[in-house]
PDB file of C-alpha atoms in Angstrom:
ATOM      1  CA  UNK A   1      28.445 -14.703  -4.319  1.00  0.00           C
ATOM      2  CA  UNK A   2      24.465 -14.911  -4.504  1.00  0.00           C
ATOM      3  CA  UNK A   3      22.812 -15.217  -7.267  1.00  0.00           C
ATOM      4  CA  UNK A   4      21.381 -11.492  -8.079  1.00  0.00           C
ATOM      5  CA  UNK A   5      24.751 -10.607  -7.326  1.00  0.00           C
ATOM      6  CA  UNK A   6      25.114 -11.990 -10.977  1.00  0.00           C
ATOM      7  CA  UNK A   7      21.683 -11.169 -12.528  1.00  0.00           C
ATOM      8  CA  UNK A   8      23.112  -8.148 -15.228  1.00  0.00           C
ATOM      9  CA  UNK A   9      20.601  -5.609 -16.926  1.00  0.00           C
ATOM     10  CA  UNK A  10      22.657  -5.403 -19.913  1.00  0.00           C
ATOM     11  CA  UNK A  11      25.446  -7.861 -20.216  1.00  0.00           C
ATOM     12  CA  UNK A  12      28.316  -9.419 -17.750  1.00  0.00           C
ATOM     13  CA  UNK A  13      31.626  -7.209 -19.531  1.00  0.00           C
ATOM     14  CA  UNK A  14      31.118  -4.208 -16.810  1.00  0.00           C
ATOM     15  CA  UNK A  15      30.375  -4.235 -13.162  1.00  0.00           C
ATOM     16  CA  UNK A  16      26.804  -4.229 -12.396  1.00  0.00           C
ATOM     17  CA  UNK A  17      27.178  -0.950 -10.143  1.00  0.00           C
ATOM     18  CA  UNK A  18      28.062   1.131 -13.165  1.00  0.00           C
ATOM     19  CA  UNK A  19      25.115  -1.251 -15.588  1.00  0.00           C
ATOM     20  CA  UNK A  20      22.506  -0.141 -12.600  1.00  0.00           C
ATOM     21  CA  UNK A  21      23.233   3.099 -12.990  1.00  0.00           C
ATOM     22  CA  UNK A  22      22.698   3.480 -16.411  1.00  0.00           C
ATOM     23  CA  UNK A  23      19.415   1.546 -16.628  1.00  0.00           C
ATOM     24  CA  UNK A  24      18.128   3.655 -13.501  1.00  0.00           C
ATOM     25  CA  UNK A  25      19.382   7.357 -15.603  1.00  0.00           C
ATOM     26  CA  UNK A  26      17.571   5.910 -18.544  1.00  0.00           C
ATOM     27  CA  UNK A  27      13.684   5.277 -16.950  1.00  0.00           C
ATOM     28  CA  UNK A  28      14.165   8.291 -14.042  1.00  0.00           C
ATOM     29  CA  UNK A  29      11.744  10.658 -15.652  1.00  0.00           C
ATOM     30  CA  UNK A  30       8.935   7.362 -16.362  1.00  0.00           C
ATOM     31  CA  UNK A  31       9.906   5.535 -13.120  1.00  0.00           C
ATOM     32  CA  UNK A  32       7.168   6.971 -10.842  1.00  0.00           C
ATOM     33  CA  UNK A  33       4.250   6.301 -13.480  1.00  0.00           C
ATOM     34  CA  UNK A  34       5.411   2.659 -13.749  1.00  0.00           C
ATOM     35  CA  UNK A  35       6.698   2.278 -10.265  1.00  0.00           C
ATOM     36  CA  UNK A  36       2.719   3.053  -9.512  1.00  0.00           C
ATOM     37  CA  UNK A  37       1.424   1.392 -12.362  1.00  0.00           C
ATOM     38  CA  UNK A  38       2.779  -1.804 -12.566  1.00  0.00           C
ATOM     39  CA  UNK A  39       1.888  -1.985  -8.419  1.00  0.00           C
ATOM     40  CA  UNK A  40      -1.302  -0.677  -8.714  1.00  0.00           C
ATOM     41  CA  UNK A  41      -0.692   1.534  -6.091  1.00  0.00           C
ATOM     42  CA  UNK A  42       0.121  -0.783  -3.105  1.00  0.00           C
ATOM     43  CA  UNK A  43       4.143   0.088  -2.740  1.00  0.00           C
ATOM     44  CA  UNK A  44       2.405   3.202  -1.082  1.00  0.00           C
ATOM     45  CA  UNK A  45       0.700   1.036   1.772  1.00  0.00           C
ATOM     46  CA  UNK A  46       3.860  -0.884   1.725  1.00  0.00           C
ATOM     47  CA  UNK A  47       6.074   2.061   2.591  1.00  0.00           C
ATOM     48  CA  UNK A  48       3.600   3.258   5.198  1.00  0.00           C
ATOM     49  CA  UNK A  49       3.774   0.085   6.778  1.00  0.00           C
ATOM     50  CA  UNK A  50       8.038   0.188   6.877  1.00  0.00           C
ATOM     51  CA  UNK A  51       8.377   3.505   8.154  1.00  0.00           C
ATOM     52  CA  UNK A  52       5.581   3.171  10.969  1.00  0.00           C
ATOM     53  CA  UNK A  53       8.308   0.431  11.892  1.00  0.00           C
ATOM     54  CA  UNK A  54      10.949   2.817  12.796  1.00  0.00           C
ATOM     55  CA  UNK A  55       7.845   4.937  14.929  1.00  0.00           C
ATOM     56  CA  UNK A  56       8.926   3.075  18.545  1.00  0.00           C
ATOM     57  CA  UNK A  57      12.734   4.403  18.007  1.00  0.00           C
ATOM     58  CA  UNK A  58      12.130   8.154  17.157  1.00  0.00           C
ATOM     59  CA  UNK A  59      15.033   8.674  14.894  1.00  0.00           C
ATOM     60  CA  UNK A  60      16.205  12.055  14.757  1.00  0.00           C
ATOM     61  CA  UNK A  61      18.547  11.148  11.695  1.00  0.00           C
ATOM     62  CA  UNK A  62      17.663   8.687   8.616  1.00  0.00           C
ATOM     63  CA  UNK A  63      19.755   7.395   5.990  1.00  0.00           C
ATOM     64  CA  UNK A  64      17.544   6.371   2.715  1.00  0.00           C
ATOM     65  CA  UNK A  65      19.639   3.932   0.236  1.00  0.00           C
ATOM     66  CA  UNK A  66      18.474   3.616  -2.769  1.00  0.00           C
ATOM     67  CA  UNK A  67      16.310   6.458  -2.573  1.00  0.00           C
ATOM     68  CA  UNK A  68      15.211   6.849  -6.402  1.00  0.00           C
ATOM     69  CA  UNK A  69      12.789   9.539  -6.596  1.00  0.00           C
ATOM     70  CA  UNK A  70      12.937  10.376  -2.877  1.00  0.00           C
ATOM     71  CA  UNK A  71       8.943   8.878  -1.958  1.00  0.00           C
ATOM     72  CA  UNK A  72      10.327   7.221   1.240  1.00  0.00           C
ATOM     73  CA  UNK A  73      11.879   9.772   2.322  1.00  0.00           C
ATOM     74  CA  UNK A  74       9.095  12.608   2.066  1.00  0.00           C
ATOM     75  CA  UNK A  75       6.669  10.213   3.691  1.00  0.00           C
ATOM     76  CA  UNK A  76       8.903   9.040   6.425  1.00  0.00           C
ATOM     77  CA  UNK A  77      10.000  12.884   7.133  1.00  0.00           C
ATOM     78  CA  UNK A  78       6.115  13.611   7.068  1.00  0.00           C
ATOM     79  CA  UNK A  79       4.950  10.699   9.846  1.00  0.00           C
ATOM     80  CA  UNK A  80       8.209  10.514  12.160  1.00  0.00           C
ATOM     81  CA  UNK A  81       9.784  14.257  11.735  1.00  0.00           C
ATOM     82  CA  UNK A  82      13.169  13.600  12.364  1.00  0.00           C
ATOM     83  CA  UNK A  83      15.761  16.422  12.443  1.00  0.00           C
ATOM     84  CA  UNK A  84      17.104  14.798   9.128  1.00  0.00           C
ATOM     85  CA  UNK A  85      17.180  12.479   6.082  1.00  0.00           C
ATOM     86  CA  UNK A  86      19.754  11.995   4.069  1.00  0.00           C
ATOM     87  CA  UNK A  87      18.570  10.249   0.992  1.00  0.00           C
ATOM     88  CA  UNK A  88      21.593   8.207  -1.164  1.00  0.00           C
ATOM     89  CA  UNK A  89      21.554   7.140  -4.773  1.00  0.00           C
ATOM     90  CA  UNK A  90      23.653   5.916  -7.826  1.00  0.00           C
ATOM     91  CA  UNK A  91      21.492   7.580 -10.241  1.00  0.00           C
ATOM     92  CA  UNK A  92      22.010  11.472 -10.634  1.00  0.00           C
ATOM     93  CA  UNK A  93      18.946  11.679 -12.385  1.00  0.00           C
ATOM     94  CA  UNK A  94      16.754   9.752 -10.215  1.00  0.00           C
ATOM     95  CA  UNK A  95      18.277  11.978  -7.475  1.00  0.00           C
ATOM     96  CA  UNK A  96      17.132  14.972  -9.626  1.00  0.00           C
ATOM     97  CA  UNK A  97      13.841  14.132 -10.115  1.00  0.00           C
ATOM     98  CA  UNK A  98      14.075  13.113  -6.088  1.00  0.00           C
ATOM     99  CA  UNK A  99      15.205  16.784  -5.480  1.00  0.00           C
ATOM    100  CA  UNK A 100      12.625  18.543  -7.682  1.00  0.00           C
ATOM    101  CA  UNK A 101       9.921  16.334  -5.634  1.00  0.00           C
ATOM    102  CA  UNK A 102      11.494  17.449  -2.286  1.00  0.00           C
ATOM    103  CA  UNK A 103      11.569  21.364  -3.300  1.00  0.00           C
ATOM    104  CA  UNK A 104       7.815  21.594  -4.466  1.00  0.00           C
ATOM    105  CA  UNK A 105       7.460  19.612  -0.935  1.00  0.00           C
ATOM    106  CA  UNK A 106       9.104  22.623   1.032  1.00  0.00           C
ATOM    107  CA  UNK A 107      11.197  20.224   2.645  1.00  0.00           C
ATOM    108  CA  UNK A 108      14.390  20.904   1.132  1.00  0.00           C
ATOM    109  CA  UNK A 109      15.785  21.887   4.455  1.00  0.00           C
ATOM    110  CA  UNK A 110      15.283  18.812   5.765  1.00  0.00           C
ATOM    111  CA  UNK A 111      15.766  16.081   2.944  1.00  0.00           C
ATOM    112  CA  UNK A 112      19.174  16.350   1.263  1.00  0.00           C
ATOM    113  CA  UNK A 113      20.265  14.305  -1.372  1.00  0.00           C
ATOM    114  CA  UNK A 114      23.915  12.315  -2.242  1.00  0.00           C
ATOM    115  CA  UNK A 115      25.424  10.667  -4.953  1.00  0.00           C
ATOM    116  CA  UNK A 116      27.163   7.961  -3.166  1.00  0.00           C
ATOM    117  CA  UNK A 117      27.814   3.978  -3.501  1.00  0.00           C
ATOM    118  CA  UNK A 118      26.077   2.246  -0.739  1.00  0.00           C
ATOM    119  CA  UNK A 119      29.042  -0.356  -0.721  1.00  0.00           C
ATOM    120  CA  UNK A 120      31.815   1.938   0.109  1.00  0.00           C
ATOM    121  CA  UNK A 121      29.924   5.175   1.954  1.00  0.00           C
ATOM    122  CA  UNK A 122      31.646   8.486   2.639  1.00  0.00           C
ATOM    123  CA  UNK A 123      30.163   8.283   5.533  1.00  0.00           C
ATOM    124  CA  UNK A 124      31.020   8.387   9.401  1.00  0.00           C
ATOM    125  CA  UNK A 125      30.428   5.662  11.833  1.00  0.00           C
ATOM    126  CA  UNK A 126      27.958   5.790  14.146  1.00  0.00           C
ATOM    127  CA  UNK A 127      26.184   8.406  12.141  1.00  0.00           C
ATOM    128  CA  UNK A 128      22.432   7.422  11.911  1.00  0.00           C
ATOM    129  CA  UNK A 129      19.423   6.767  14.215  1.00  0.00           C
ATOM    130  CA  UNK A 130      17.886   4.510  11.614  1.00  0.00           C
ATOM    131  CA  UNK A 131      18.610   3.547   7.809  1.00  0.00           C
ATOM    132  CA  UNK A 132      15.818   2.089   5.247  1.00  0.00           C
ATOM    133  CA  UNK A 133      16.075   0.309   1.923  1.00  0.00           C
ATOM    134  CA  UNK A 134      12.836   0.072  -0.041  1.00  0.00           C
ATOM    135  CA  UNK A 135      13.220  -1.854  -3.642  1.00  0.00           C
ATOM    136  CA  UNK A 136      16.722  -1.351  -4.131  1.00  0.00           C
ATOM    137  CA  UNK A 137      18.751  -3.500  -2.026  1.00  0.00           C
ATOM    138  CA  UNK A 138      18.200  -6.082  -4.739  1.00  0.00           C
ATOM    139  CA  UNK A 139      20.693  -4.039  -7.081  1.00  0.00           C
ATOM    140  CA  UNK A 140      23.432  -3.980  -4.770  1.00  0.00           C
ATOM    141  CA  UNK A 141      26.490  -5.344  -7.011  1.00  0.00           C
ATOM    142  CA  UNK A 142      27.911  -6.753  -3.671  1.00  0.00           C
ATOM    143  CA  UNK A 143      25.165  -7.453  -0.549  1.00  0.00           C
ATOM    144  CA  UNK A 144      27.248  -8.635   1.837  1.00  0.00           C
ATOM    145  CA  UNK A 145      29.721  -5.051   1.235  1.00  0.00           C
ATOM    146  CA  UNK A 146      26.496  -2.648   1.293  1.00  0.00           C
ATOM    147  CA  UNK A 147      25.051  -4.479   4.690  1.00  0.00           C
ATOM    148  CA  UNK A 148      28.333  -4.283   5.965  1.00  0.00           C
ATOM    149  CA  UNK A 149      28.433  -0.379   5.588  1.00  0.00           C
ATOM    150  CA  UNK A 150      24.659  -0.013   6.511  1.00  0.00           C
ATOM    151  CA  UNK A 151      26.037  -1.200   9.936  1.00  0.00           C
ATOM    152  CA  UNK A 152      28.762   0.644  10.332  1.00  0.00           C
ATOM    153  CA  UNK A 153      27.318   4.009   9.602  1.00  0.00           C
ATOM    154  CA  UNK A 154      23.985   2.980  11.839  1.00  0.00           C
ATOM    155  CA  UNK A 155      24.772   4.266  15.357  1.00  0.00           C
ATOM    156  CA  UNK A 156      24.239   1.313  18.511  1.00  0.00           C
ATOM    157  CA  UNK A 157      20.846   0.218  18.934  1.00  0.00           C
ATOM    158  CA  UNK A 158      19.846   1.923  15.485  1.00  0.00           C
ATOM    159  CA  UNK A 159      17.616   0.238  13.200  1.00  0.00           C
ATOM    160  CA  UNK A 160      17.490  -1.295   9.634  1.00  0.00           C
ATOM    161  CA  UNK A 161      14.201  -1.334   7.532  1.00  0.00           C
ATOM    162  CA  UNK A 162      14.229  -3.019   4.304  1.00  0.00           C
ATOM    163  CA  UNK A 163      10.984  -3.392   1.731  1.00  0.00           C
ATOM    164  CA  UNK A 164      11.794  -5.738  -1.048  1.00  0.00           C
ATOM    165  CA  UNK A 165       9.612  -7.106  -3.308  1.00  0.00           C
ATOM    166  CA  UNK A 166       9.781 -11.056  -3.560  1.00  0.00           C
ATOM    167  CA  UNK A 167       7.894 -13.841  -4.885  1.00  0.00           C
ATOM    168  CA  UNK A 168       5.277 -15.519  -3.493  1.00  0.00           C
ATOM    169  CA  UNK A 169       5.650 -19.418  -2.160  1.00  0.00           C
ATOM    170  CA  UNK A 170       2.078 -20.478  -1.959  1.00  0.00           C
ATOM    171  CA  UNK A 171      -0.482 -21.841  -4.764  1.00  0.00           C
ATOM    172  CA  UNK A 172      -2.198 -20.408  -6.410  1.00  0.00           C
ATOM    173  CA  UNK A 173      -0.582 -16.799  -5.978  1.00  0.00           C
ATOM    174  CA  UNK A 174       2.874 -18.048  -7.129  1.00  0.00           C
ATOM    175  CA  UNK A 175       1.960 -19.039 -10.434  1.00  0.00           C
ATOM    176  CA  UNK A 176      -0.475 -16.115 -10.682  1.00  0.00           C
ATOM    177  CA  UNK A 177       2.564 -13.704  -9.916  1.00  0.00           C
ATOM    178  CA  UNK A 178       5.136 -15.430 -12.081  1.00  0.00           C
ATOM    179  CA  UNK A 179       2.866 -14.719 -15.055  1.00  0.00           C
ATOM    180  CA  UNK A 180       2.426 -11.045 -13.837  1.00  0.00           C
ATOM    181  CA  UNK A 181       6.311 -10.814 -13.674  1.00  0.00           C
ATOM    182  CA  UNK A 182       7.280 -12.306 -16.653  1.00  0.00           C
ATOM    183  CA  UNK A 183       4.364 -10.873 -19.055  1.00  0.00           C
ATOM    184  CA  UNK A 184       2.727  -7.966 -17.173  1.00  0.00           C
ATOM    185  CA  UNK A 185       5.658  -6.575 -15.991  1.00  0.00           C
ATOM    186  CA  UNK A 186       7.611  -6.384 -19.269  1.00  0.00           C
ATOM    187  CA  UNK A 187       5.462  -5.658 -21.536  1.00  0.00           C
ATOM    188  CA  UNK A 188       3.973  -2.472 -19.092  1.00  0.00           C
ATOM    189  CA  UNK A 189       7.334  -1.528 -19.023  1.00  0.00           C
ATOM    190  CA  UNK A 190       8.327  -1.721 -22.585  1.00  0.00           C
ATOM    191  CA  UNK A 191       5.115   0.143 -23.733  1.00  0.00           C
ATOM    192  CA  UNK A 192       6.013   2.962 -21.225  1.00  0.00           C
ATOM    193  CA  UNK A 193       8.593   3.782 -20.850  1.00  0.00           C
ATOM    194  CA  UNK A 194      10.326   1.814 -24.177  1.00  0.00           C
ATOM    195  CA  UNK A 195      13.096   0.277 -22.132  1.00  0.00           C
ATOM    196  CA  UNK A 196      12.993  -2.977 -22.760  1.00  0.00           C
ATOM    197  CA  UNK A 197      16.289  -3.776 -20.652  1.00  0.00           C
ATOM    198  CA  UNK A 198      14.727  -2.334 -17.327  1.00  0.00           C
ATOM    199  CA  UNK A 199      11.665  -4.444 -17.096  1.00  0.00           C
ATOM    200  CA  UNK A 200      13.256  -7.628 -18.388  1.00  0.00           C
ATOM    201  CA  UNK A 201      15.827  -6.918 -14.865  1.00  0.00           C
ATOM    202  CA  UNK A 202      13.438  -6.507 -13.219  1.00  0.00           C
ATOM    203  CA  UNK A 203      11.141  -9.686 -12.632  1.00  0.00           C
ATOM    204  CA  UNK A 204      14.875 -11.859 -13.085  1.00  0.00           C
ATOM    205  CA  UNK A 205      16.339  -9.623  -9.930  1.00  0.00           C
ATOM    206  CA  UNK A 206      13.390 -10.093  -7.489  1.00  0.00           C
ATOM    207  CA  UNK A 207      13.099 -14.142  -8.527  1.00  0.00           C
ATOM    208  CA  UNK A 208      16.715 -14.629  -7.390  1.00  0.00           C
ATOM    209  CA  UNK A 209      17.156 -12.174  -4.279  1.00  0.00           C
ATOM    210  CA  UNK A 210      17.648 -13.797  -1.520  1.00  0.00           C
ATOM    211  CA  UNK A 211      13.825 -13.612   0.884  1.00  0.00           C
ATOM    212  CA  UNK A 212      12.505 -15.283   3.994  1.00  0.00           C
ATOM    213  CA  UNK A 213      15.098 -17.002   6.379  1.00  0.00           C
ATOM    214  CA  UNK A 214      17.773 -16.650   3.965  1.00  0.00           C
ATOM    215  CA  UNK A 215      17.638 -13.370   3.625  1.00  0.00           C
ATOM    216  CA  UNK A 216      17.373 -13.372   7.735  1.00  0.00           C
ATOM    217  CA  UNK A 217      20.636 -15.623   7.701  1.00  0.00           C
ATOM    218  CA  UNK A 218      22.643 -12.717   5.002  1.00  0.00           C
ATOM    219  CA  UNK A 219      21.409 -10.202   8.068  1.00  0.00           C
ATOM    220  CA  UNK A 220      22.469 -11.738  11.085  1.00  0.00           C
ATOM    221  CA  UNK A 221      25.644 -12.380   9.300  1.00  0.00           C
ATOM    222  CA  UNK A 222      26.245  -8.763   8.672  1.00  0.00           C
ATOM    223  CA  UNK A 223      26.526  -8.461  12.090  1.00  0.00           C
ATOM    224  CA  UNK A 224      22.663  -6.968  12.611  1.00  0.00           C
ATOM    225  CA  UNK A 225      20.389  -8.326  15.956  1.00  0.00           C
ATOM    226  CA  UNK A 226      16.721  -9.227  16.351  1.00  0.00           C
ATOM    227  CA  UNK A 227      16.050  -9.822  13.054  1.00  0.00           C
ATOM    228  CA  UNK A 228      12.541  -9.495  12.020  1.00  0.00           C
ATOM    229  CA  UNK A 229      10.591 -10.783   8.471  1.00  0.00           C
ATOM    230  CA  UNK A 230       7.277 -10.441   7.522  1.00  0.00           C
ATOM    231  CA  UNK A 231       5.554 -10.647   4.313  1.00  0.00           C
ATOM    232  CA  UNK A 232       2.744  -8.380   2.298  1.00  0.00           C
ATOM    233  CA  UNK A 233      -0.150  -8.704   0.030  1.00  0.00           C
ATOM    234  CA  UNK A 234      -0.081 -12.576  -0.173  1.00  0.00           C
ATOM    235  CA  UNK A 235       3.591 -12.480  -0.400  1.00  0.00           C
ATOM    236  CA  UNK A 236       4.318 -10.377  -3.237  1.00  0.00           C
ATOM    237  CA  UNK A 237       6.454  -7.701  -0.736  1.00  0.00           C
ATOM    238  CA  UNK A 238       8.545  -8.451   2.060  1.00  0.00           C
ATOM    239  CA  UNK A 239       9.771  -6.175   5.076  1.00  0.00           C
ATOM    240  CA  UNK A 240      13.349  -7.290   6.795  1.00  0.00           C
ATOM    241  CA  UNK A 241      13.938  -5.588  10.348  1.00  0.00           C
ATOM    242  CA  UNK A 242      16.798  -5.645  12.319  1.00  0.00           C
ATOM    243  CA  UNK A 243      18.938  -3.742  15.127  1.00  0.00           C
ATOM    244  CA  UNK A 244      22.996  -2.941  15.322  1.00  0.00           C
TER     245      UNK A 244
END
């Protein structure tokens, strides 16, 4: 087990699949404003960056985990214009707001939406072109499970792009950081959005995910080729690609 796999947002009595869930249906209608907020804007650069990564493949269909509020998956229809995305969540209400977005988009059409479990998909094999993660791979209750069925659904030669946000290594940017995290972070969050659960997860999930080489190990593992890391803004976001 790694050690996010036992970082809880409310308490350890009930899985953290179902505890995710709730916190997620709780802060859907604020999550944008803080999402934005509390980034100052940069996740958008960063998500530009991970879906220009899937450019050199053309995929003609995506499959967006963790898609929240669905702001991957508009851009990434709107620069690569694949036949398809299907965007998958846990939340029904961050799938909602995901689906209102998509609508006033006039993409509905082409961006569909899914209540689904990432570890145990509905889902054929061999079914996508490419698959991203951006911000929520963290949650997963079981990593190893949810890579696992990111393969199998990914057809041969189909690619895996994952933003996660991570902590910095180097002075003076990792002390800066943990201070943002730990004060910043929580107390934007609280004042917001007034859930004081969410953005106390939230700086304990991203200091214990697994980043760098490790996370390149849990990958290769997983059985997923020519892995790839690289790191944003000083550190603060990193981007994971790799090939089944």
């Amino acid at each position: 087990m790694y050690r996010t796999e036992k970082v809880f947002p409310y308490n350890s009595s009930e899985n953290k699949t179902v505890q995710v869930e709730r916190m997620f249906d709780d802060i859907a209608s604020d999550y944008d404003v803080l999402n934005h907020t509390l980034s100052m804007g940069i996740d958008k650069s960063w998500r530009k960056k991970g879906i220009l990564s899937l450019e050199d493949i053309r995929p003609n269909f995506i499959l967006d985990i963790a898609t929240g509020t669905g702001d991957l998956a508009i851009e990434a229809y709107r620069r690569l214009q694949p036949a398809h995305i299907h965007g998958i969540d846990i939340s029904s209400k961050m799938i909602a707001v995901a689906q209102s977005k998509v609508a006033q988009s006039g993409l509905s059409d082409k961006i569909s939406f899914e209540k689904q479990d990432c570890t145990a998909l509905t889902i054929a094999d061999n079914t996508y072109d490419a698959a991203m993660v951006a911000f929520g791979i963290r949650n997963f209750e079981y990593l190893d499970k949810g890579l696992q069925e990111i393969h199998r659904v990914l057809k041969p030669g189909g690619k895996l792009m994952i933003l996660e946000l991570s902590s910095p290594e180097k002075f003076p940017m990792k002390q800066l950081y943990s201070i943002y995290s730990k004060i910043i972070v929580s107390g934007v969050g609280r004042f917001v959005s007034k859930n004081t659960v969410a953005y106390n997860y939230l700086p304990k999930s991203i200091s214990l995910f697994p980043q760098g080489e490790e996370m390149v190990k849990i990958l290769k593992k997983n059985g997923f080729d020519n892995v790839y890391n690289t790191t944003y803004t000083l550190g603060i976001c990193s981007m994971y690609l790799s090939v089944k």
